[in-house]
């Protein structure tokens, strides 16, 4: 019984999403705007690249922050210095 309810809910969500997407396409057609259909493969590749870029930026910011903390904590010796991750 629960399987039927879940299946109906998923099917209903699919219909709702399709309806909303159809309305968006219809509005673009009415305004004579170009409709861009993006390949799912291209979308996934872009998201993966974006995530990789964000990770690189976060790592660079972390290294910069550690360097700034090391400069603030410098007293002529290595005490209180943090290691920079590689």
PDB file of C-alpha atoms in Angstrom:
ATOM      1  CA  UNK A   1       0.000   0.000   0.000  1.00  0.00           C
ATOM      2  CA  UNK A   2       2.793   2.413   0.913  1.00  0.00           C
ATOM      3  CA  UNK A   3       4.561   1.574  -2.349  1.00  0.00           C
ATOM      4  CA  UNK A   4       1.503   2.667  -4.312  1.00  0.00           C
ATOM      5  CA  UNK A   5       1.298   5.936  -2.389  1.00  0.00           C
ATOM      6  CA  UNK A   6       5.000   6.672  -2.953  1.00  0.00           C
ATOM      7  CA  UNK A   7       4.682   5.807  -6.647  1.00  0.00           C
ATOM      8  CA  UNK A   8       1.660   8.091  -7.014  1.00  0.00           C
ATOM      9  CA  UNK A   9       3.464  10.904  -5.187  1.00  0.00           C
ATOM     10  CA  UNK A  10       6.537  10.593  -7.420  1.00  0.00           C
ATOM     11  CA  UNK A  11       4.372  10.491 -10.525  1.00  0.00           C
ATOM     12  CA  UNK A  12       2.458  13.552  -9.310  1.00  0.00           C
ATOM     13  CA  UNK A  13       5.685  15.458  -8.672  1.00  0.00           C
ATOM     14  CA  UNK A  14       6.899  14.526 -12.157  1.00  0.00           C
ATOM     15  CA  UNK A  15       3.673  15.794 -13.710  1.00  0.00           C
ATOM     16  CA  UNK A  16       3.870  19.033 -11.703  1.00  0.00           C
ATOM     17  CA  UNK A  17       7.490  19.685 -12.720  1.00  0.00           C
ATOM     18  CA  UNK A  18       6.671  18.935 -16.360  1.00  0.00           C
ATOM     19  CA  UNK A  19       3.698  21.304 -16.235  1.00  0.00           C
ATOM     20  CA  UNK A  20       5.779  24.145 -14.762  1.00  0.00           C
ATOM     21  CA  UNK A  21       8.558  23.586 -17.331  1.00  0.00           C
ATOM     22  CA  UNK A  22       5.949  23.617 -20.100  1.00  0.00           C
ATOM     23  CA  UNK A  23       4.581  26.933 -18.854  1.00  0.00           C
ATOM     24  CA  UNK A  24       8.108  28.410 -18.842  1.00  0.00           C
ATOM     25  CA  UNK A  25       8.709  27.242 -22.418  1.00  0.00           C
ATOM     26  CA  UNK A  26       5.307  28.568 -23.480  1.00  0.00           C
ATOM     27  CA  UNK A  27       6.078  32.001 -22.046  1.00  0.00           C
ATOM     28  CA  UNK A  28       9.399  32.082 -23.904  1.00  0.00           C
ATOM     29  CA  UNK A  29       7.665  31.097 -27.149  1.00  0.00           C
ATOM     30  CA  UNK A  30       5.063  33.804 -26.694  1.00  0.00           C
ATOM     31  CA  UNK A  31       7.792  36.436 -26.154  1.00  0.00           C
ATOM     32  CA  UNK A  32       9.748  35.069 -29.163  1.00  0.00           C
ATOM     33  CA  UNK A  33      12.751  34.337 -26.942  1.00  0.00           C
ATOM     34  CA  UNK A  34      15.129  31.532 -27.905  1.00  0.00           C
ATOM     35  CA  UNK A  35      14.646  28.262 -26.064  1.00  0.00           C
ATOM     36  CA  UNK A  36      17.892  26.751 -24.839  1.00  0.00           C
ATOM     37  CA  UNK A  37      17.862  23.010 -24.385  1.00  0.00           C
ATOM     38  CA  UNK A  38      20.934  21.926 -22.483  1.00  0.00           C
ATOM     39  CA  UNK A  39      22.241  18.399 -22.537  1.00  0.00           C
ATOM     40  CA  UNK A  40      22.231  16.748 -19.115  1.00  0.00           C
ATOM     41  CA  UNK A  41      25.805  15.604 -19.726  1.00  0.00           C
ATOM     42  CA  UNK A  42      26.943  19.180 -20.351  1.00  0.00           C
ATOM     43  CA  UNK A  43      25.086  20.366 -17.244  1.00  0.00           C
ATOM     44  CA  UNK A  44      26.709  17.718 -15.060  1.00  0.00           C
ATOM     45  CA  UNK A  45      30.175  18.480 -16.467  1.00  0.00           C
ATOM     46  CA  UNK A  46      29.693  22.199 -15.741  1.00  0.00           C
ATOM     47  CA  UNK A  47      28.578  21.472 -12.171  1.00  0.00           C
ATOM     48  CA  UNK A  48      31.562  19.168 -11.577  1.00  0.00           C
ATOM     49  CA  UNK A  49      33.942  21.833 -12.916  1.00  0.00           C
ATOM     50  CA  UNK A  50      32.249  24.485 -10.777  1.00  0.00           C
ATOM     51  CA  UNK A  51      32.602  22.323  -7.654  1.00  0.00           C
ATOM     52  CA  UNK A  52      36.279  21.669  -8.417  1.00  0.00           C
ATOM     53  CA  UNK A  53      36.880  25.394  -8.908  1.00  0.00           C
ATOM     54  CA  UNK A  54      35.145  26.155  -5.596  1.00  0.00           C
ATOM     55  CA  UNK A  55      37.318  23.592  -3.784  1.00  0.00           C
ATOM     56  CA  UNK A  56      40.480  25.141  -5.239  1.00  0.00           C
ATOM     57  CA  UNK A  57      39.362  28.631  -4.204  1.00  0.00           C
ATOM     58  CA  UNK A  58      38.558  27.412  -0.669  1.00  0.00           C
ATOM     59  CA  UNK A  59      41.997  25.778  -0.379  1.00  0.00           C
ATOM     60  CA  UNK A  60      43.715  28.959  -1.551  1.00  0.00           C
ATOM     61  CA  UNK A  61      41.729  31.027   0.959  1.00  0.00           C
ATOM     62  CA  UNK A  62      42.652  28.601   3.745  1.00  0.00           C
ATOM     63  CA  UNK A  63      46.359  28.813   2.846  1.00  0.00           C
ATOM     64  CA  UNK A  64      46.170  32.613   2.719  1.00  0.00           C
ATOM     65  CA  UNK A  65      44.464  32.721   6.126  1.00  0.00           C
ATOM     66  CA  UNK A  66      47.103  30.411   7.646  1.00  0.00           C
ATOM     67  CA  UNK A  67      49.862  32.596   6.214  1.00  0.00           C
ATOM     68  CA  UNK A  68      48.257  35.713   7.694  1.00  0.00           C
ATOM     69  CA  UNK A  69      47.857  33.977  11.065  1.00  0.00           C
ATOM     70  CA  UNK A  70      51.512  32.919  10.937  1.00  0.00           C
ATOM     71  CA  UNK A  71      52.567  36.499  10.235  1.00  0.00           C
ATOM     72  CA  UNK A  72      50.486  37.741  13.183  1.00  0.00           C
ATOM     73  CA  UNK A  73      51.890  35.070  15.519  1.00  0.00           C
ATOM     74  CA  UNK A  74      55.546  35.466  14.485  1.00  0.00           C
ATOM     75  CA  UNK A  75      57.856  36.302  17.373  1.00  0.00           C
ATOM     76  CA  UNK A  76      61.243  35.285  15.950  1.00  0.00           C
ATOM     77  CA  UNK A  77      60.825  31.585  16.602  1.00  0.00           C
ATOM     78  CA  UNK A  78      58.717  28.783  15.177  1.00  0.00           C
ATOM     79  CA  UNK A  79      56.459  28.629  18.229  1.00  0.00           C
ATOM     80  CA  UNK A  80      52.803  29.267  17.467  1.00  0.00           C
ATOM     81  CA  UNK A  81      53.203  28.785  13.710  1.00  0.00           C
ATOM     82  CA  UNK A  82      50.700  26.662  11.807  1.00  0.00           C
ATOM     83  CA  UNK A  83      51.638  24.183   9.084  1.00  0.00           C
ATOM     84  CA  UNK A  84      50.461  24.996   5.575  1.00  0.00           C
ATOM     85  CA  UNK A  85      48.481  22.127   4.003  1.00  0.00           C
ATOM     86  CA  UNK A  86      49.687  20.876   0.634  1.00  0.00           C
TER      87      UNK A  86
END
